Coordinates of C-alpha atoms in Angstrom, one line a residue:
X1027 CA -3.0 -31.7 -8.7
X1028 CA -2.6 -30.5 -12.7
X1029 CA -4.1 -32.7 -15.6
X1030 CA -4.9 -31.9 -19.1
X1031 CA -7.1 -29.7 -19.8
X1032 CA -7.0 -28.1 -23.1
X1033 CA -10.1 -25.7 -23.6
X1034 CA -12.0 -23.9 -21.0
X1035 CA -14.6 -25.2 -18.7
X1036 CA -16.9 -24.7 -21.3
X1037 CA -15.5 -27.3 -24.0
X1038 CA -14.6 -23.8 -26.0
X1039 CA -11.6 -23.6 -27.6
X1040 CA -8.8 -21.2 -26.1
X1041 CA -8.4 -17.7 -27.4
X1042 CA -5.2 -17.1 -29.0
X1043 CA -4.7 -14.1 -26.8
X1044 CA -5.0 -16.4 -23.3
X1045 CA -3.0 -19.4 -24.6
X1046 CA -0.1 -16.8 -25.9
X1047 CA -0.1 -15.2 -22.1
X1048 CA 0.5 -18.3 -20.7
X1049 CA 2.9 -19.7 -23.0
X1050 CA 5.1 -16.3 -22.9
X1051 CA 5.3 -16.8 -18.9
X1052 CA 5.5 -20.6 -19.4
X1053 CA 9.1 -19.4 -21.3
X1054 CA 10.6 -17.0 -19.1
X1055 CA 10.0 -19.2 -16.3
X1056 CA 7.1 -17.0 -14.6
X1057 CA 3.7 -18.0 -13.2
X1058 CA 1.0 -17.1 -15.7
X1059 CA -0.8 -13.6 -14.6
X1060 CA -4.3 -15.2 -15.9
X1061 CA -5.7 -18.0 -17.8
X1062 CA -4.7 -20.1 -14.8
X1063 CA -7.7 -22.3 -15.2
X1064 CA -6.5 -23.7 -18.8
X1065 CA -3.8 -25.1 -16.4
X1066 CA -6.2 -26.2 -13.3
X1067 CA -7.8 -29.2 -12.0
X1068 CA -7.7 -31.2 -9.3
X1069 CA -8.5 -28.1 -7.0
X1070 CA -11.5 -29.3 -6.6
X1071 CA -11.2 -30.3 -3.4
X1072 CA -10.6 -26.6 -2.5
X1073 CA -13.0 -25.2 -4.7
X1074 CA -16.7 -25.3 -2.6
X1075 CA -15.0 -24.1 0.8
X1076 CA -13.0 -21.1 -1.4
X1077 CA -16.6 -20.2 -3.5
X1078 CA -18.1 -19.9 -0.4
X1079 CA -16.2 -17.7 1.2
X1080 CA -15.4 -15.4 -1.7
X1081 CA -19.3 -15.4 -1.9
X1082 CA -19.1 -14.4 1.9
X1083 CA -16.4 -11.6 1.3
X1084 CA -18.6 -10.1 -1.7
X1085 CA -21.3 -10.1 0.3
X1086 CA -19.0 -8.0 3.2
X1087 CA -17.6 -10.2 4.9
X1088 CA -13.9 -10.8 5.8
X1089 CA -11.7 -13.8 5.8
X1090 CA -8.3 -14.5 6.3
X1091 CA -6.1 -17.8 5.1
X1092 CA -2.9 -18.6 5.2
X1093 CA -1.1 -21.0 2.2
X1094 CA 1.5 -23.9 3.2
X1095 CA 4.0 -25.4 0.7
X1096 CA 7.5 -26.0 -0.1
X1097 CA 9.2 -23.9 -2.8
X1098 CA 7.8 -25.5 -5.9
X1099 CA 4.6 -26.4 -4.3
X1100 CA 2.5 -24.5 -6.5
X1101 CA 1.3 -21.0 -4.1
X1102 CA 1.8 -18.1 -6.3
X1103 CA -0.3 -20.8 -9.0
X1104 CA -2.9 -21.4 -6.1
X1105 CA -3.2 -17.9 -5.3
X1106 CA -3.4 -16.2 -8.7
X1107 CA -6.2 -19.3 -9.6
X1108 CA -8.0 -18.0 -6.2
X1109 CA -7.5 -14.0 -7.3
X1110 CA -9.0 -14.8 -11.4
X1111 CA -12.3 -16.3 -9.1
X1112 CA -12.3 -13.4 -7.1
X1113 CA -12.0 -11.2 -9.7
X1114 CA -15.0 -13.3 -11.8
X1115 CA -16.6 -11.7 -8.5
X1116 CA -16.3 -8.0 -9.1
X1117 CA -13.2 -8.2 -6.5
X1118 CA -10.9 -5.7 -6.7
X1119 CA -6.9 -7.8 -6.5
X1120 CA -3.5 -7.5 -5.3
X1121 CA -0.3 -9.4 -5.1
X1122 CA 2.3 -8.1 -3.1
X1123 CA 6.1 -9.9 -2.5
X1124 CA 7.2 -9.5 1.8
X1125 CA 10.6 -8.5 1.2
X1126 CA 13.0 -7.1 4.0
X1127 CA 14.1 -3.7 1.9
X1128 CA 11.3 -3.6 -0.5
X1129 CA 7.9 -4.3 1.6
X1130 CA 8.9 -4.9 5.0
X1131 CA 5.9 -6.2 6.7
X1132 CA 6.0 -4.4 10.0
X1133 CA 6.1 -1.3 8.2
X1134 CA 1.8 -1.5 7.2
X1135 CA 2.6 2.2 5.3
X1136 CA 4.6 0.0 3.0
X1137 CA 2.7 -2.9 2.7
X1138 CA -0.3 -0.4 1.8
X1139 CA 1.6 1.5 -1.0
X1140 CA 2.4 -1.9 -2.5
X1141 CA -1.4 -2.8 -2.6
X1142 CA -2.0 0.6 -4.5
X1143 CA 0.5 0.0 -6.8
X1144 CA -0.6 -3.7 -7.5
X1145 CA -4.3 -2.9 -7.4
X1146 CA -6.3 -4.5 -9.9
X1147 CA -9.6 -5.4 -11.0
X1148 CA -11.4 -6.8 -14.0
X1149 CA -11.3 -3.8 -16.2
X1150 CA -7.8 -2.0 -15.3
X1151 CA -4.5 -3.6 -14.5
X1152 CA -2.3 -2.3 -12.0
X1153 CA -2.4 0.5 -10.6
X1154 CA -6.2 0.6 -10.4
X1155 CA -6.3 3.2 -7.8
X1156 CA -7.2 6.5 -10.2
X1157 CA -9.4 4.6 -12.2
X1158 CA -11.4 2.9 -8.7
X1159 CA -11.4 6.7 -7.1
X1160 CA -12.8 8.6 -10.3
X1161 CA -15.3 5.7 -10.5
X1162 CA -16.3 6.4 -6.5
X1163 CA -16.4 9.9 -7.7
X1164 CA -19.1 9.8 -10.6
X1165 CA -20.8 6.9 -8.1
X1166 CA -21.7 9.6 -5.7
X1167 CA -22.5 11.7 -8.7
X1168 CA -25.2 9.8 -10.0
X1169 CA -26.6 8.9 -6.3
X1170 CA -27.3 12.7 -5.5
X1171 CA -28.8 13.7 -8.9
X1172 CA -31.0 10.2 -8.7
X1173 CA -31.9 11.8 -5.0
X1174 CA -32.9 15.3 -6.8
X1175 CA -30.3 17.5 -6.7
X1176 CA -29.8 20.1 -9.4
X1177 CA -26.4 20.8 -11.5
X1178 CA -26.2 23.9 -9.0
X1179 CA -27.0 21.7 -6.1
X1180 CA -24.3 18.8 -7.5
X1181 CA -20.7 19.5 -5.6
X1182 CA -22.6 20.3 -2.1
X1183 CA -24.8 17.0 -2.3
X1184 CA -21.4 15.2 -3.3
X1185 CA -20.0 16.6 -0.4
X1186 CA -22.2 15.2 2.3
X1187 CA -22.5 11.5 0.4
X1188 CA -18.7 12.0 0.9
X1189 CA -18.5 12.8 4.5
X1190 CA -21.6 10.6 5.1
X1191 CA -19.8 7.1 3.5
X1192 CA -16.7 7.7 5.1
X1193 CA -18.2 8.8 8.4
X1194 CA -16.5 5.2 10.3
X1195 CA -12.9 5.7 7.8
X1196 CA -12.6 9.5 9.4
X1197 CA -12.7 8.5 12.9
X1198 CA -9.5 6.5 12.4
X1199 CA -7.9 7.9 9.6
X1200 CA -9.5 11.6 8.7
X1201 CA -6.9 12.7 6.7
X1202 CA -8.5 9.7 3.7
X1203 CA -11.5 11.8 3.4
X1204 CA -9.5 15.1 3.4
X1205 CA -7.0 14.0 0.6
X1206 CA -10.1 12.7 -1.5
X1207 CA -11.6 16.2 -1.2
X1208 CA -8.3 17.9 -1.8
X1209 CA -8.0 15.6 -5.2
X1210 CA -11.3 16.4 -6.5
X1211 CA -11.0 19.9 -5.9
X1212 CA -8.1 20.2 -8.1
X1213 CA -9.3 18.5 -10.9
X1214 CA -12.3 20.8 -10.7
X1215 CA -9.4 23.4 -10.9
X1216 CA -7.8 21.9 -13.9
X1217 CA -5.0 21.4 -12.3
X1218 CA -3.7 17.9 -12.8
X1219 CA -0.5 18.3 -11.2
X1220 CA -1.7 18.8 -7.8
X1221 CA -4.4 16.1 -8.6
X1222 CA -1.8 13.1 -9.4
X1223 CA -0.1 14.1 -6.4
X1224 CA -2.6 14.4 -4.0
X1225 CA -3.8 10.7 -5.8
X1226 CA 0.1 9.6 -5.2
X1227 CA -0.6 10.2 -1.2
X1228 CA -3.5 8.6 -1.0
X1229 CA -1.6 6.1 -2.8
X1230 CA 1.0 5.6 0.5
X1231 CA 3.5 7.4 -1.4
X1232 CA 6.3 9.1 0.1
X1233 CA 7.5 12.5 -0.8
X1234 CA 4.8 14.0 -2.5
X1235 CA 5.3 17.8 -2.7
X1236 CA 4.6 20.3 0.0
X1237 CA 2.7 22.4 -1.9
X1238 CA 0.0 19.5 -3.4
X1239 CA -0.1 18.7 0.3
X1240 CA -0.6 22.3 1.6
X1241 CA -3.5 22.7 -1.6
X1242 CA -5.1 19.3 -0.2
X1243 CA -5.3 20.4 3.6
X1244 CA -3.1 17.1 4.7
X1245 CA 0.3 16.9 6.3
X1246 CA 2.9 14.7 6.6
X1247 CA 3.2 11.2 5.4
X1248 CA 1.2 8.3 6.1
X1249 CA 2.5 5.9 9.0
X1250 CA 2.0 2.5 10.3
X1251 CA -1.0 3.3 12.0
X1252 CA -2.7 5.4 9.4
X1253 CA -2.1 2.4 6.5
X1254 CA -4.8 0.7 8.4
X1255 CA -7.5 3.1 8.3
X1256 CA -6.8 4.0 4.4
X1257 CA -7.2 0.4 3.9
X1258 CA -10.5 0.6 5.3
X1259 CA -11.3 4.1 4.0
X1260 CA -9.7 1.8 0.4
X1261 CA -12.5 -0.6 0.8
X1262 CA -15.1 1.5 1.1
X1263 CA -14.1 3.2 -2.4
X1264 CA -14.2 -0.2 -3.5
X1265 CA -17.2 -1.0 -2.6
X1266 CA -19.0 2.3 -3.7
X1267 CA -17.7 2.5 -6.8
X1268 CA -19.4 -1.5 -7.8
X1269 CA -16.6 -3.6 -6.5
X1270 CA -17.9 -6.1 -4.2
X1271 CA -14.2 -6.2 -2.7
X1272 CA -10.6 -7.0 -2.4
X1273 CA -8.8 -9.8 -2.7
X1274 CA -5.2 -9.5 -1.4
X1275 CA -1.9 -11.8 -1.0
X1276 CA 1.1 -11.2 0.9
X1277 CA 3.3 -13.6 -0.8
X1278 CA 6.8 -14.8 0.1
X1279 CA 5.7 -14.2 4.2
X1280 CA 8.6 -16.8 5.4
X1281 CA 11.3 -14.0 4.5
X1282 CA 10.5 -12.6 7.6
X1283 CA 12.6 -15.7 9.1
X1284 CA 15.7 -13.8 7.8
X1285 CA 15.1 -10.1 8.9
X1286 CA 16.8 -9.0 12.2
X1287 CA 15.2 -10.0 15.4
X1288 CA 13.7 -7.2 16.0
X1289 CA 12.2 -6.5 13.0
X1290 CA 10.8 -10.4 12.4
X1291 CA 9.2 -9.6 16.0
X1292 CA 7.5 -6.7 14.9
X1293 CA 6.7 -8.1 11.7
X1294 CA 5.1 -10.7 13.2
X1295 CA 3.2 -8.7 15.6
X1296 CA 2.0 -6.6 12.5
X1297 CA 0.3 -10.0 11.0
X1298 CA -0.8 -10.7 14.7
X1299 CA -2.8 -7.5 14.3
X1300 CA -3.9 -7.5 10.5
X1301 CA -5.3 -11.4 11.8
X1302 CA -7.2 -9.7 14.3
X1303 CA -9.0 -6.7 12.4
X1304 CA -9.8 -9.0 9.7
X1305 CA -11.6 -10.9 12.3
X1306 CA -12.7 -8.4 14.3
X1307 CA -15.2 -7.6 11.2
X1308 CA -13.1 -4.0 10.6
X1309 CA -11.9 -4.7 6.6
X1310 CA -16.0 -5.7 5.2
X1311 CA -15.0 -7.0 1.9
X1312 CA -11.7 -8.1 2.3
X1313 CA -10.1 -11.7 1.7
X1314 CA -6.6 -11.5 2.9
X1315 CA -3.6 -14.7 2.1
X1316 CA -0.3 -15.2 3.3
X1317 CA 1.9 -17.7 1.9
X1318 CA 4.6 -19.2 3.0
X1319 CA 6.8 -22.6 3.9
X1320 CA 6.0 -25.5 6.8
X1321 CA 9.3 -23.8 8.4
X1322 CA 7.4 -20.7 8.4
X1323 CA 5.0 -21.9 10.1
X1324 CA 6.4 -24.8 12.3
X1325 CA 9.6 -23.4 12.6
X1326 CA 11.2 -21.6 15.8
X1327 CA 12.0 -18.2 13.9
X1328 CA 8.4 -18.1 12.0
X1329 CA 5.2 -17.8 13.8
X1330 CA 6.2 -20.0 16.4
X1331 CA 8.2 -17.3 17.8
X1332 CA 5.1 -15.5 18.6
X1333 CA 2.8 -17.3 20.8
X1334 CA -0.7 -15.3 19.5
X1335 CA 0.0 -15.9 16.1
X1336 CA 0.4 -19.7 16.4
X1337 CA -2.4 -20.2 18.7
X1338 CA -4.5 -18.3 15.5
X1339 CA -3.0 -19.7 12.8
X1340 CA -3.1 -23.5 14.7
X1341 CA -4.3 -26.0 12.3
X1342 CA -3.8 -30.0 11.9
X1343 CA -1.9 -31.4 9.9
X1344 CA -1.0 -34.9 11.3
X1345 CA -4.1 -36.8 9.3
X1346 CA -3.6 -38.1 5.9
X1347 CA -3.5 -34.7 3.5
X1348 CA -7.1 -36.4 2.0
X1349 CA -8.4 -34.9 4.7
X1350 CA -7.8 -32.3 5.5
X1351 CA -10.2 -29.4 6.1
X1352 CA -10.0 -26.2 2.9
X1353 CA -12.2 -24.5 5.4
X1354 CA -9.4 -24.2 7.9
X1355 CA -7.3 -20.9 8.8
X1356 CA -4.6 -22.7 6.6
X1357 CA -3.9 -24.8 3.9
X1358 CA -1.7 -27.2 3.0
X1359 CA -0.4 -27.4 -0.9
X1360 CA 0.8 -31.5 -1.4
X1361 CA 3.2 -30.2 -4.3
X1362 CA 4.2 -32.1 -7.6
X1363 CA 4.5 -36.0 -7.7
X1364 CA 6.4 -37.3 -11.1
X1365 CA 3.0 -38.4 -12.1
X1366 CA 1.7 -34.4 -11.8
X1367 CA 4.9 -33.0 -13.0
X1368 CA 4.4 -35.0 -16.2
X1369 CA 0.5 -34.5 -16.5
X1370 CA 1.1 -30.7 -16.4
X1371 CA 3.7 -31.2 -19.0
X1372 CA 1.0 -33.1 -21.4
X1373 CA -1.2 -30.5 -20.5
X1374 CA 1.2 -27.6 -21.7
X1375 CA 1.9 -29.7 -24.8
X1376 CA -1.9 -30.2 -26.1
X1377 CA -2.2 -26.2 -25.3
X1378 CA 0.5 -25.3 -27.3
X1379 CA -0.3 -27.7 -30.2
X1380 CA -3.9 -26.3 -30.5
X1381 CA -2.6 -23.0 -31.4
X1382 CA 0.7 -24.3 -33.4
X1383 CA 0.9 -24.8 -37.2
X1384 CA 1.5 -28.1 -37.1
X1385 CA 0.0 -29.4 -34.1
X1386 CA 0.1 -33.4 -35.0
X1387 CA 3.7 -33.2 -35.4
X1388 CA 4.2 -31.7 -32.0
X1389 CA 2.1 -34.4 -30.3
X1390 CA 4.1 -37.3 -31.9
X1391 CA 7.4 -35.8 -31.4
X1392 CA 6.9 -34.2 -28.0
X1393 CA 4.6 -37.6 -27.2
X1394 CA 3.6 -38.6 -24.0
X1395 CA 6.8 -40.5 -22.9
X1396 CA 9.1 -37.6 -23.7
X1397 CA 7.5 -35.6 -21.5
X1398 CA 7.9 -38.0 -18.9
X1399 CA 11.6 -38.4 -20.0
X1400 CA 12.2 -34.4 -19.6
X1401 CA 10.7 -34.5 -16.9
X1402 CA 12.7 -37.2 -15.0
X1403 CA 15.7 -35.5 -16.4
X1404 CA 15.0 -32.2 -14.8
X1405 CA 14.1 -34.0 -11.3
X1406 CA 17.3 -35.5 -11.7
X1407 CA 19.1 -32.4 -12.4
X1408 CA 17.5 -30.7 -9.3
X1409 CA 19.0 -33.4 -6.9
X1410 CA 16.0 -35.8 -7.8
X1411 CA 13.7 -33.3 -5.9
X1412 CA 10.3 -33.4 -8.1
X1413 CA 8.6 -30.8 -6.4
X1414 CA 10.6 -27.4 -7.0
X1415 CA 11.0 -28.9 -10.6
X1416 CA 8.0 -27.5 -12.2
X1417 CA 8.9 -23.7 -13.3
X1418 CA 12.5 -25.3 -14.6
X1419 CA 10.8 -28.1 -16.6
X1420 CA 8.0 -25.8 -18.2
X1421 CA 10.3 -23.0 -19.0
X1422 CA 12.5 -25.8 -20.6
X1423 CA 9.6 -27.4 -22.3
X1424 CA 7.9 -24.5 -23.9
X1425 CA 11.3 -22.7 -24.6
X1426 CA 13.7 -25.3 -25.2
X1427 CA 11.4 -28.0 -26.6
X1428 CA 7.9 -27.1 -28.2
X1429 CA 9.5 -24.2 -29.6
X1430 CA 12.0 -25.3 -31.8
X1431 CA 10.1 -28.4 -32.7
X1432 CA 7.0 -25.5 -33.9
X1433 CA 9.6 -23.8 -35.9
X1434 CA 11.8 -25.8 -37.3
X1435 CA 10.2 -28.8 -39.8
X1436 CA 13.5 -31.3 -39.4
X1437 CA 13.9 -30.6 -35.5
X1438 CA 13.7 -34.0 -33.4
X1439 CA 14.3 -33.0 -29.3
X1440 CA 15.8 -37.0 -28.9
X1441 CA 18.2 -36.0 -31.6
X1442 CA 18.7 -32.2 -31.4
X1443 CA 18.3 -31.8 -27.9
X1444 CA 19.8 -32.2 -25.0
X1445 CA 19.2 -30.9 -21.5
X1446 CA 21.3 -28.4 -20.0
X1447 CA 20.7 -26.5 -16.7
X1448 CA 22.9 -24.1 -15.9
X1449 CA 23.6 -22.0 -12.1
X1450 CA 22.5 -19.2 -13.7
X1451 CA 19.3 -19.6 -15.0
X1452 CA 18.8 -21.2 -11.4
X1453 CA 16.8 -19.4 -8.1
X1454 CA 18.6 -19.9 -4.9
X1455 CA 16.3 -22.6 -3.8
X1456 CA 17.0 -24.9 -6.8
X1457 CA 20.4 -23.9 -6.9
X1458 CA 21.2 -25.3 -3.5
X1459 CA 19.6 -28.6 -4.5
X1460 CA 21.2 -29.3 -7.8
X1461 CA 23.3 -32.0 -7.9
X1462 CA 27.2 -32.1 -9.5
X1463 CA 25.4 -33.1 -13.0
X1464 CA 23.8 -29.5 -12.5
X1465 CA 26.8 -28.3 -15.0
X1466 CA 26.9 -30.8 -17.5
X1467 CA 24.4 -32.3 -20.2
X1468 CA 21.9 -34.5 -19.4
X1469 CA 20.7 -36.9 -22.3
X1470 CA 17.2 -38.0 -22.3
X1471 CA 18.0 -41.6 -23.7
X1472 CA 19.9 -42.3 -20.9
X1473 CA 17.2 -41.6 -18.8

């Protein structure tokens, strides 16, 4: 799935700036933010059925997918590769964790603060959201005085493009429109206060003050029901103000296996319904992923438990994986092999001897076969289980490894080094499959 690939697409050579970001996540264990293609090939068996439906989405359509794969498969890499193309698209992005207190999913007001929060695009990191509505704003600007209307004439015209483009949002959710106009009017007032907190409701957020919502001519807070005609009344923003869309994940879905009954049932009924308005054509311009484990999805307390939702998320999965179909509803991740664990690791290695000071002494010393030695070594330390090896082994390679060996002249890793995983630089998951050795020192020429 991962094989060198040391400079971009192009043949250029890798900006100091991208290799750094992915090197500083590489050491704290973290999935890169960007510059996820330096790490990616062997997607390309993904990669013509994904263009063509992100070229669908910018182009208004909707599409929904759902991601398969064990912990360690590679999803939050899969998805993140999938949002920088979306976002080489004039998509607008979003990541969002499922959690049962932070972002319970069958509370959609929740779920729809978190995509404010996390909004992104090309331009502005996260929270997008005042930079996306003061860009709609100046949009509808520039579209009245292009249609005529004077500097006197300005605010009125702005008004009916305003009402006009959210004619279909108001029907559902006419309090979007009403907030929007309450925000503008107070920063024609100079008053930024009231502005940023008229913004923060529009935003999802809870408890905004009284008075900003009294000024704004809304009430209340936004519910379950409302979320999904903000995120339309969202979109439309979007698209208005040059982005061709929105790109959103719900990561970590399978949590919902561990929330009460009858909040996994309602949960699941929620993603029931978001299936079914993407679908239905209602979100133009939105690409919505789930991701989440086979148990998830096979299992009796995942979707299973909800007979709509398995009859639209149905997919087989009983050929060989060679085969199967990247235009399906889902998606199946293979995960790491030795042979793929250690390829990425030679990939790492070349990117982080291209920007390094001594770069020939990092490939002989961190040479191909020590790679494959850590690598085995960290397997073995997680119970033998290759697949949810990968963020351990990288974090261990950059940090542990390549580091030392950039910064220090005399510093051989089959000398100076020896492997030691400890519980608490462990997640749960890899915890639960370490073996005894877990707590002791591994040495790589015993491997």
């Amino acid at each position: 799935m991962i094989a060198p690939r040391p400079t971009t697409a192009t043949g250029t050579s890798v900006s100091a700036g991208r290799r750094r970001t992915v090197l500083d996540a590489l050491r704290r264990g973290a999935v890169p933010e960007s510059g996820l293609d330096l790490l990616a090939t062997g997607l390309d068996r993904y990669e013509a059925a994904l263009n063509s439906e992100l070229d669908a989405v910018a182009s208004g359509a909707s599409v929904f997918k759902a991601v398969r794969g064990e912990y360690g498969s590679g999803k939050t890499f899969f998805t993140r590769w999938l949002g920088e193309r979306a976002k080489r698209r004039g998509l607008a992005v979003a990541e969002i964790q499922v959690s049962e207190t932070e972002t319970p999913l069958h509370r959609l007001e929740t779920v729809y603060r978190r995509l404010t929060e996390r909004l992104a695009t090309a331009s502005f990191p996260p929270s997008a959201l005042r930079p996306v509505v003061d860009a709609w704003f100046y949009a509808l600007e520039e579209d009245s005085l292009a249609a005529g209307a004077s500097e006197d004439e300005l605010p009125a015209e702005v008004e009916k493009l305003l009402t006009a483009r959210l004619a279909e949002v108001s029907r559902h959710a006419p309090s979007f429109a009403t907030a929007l106009r309450g925000y503008r009017a107070a920063l024609a007032a100079g008053d930024e206060t009231t502005a940023a907190a008229v913004l923060a409701w529009l935003g999802g957020q809870p408890h905004v003050a009284a008075a900003a919502r009294r000024s704004a001519g809304v009430r209340g807070e936004l519910d379950h029901f409302g979320a999904l005609g903000f995120l339309q009344g969202l979109l439309t923003v979007l698209r208005d103000s040059g982005h061709r869309g929105l790109f959103v994940v719900l990561d970590e879905v399978e949590t919902l296996q561990r929330v009460r009954s009858d909040a996994r049932d309602k949960a699941l009924n929620a993603l029931r319904q978001l299936i079914d308005e993407v679908h239905s054509g209602r979100f133009p311009g939105l690409y919505l992923v789930i991701t989440g484990t086979p148990a998830f999805y096979d299992g009796p307390q995942g979707v299973q438990r909800l007979a709509p939702l398995a009859q639209r998320l149905a997919t087989d999965f009983t050929t060989d994986p060679r085969f199967d179909n990247p235009r399906a509803v889902q998606l199946r991740l293979p995960g790491f092999t030795q042979e793929s664990l250690i390829g990425l690791g030679a990939t790492i290695r070349d990117l982080y001897a291209e920007g390094a000071g001594a770069p020939d002494r990092i490939k002989a010393l961190v040479d191909d076969a020590y790679v494959a030695d850590l690598a085995r070594a960290v397997g073995g330390a997680l119970g033998g289980k290759t697949g949810v090896a990968p963020r351990l082994f990288l974090k261990k390679l950059v940090g542990d490894v390549l580091d030392r060996v950039d910064q220090f002249d005399d510093f051989d890793p089959r000398l100076h080094y020896r492997l030691t995983v400890t519980s608490s630089e462990l997640t749960d998951v890899e915890r639960n499959l370490a073996t005894a050795v877990t707590a002791g020192d591994i040495d790589l020429d015993d491997v």
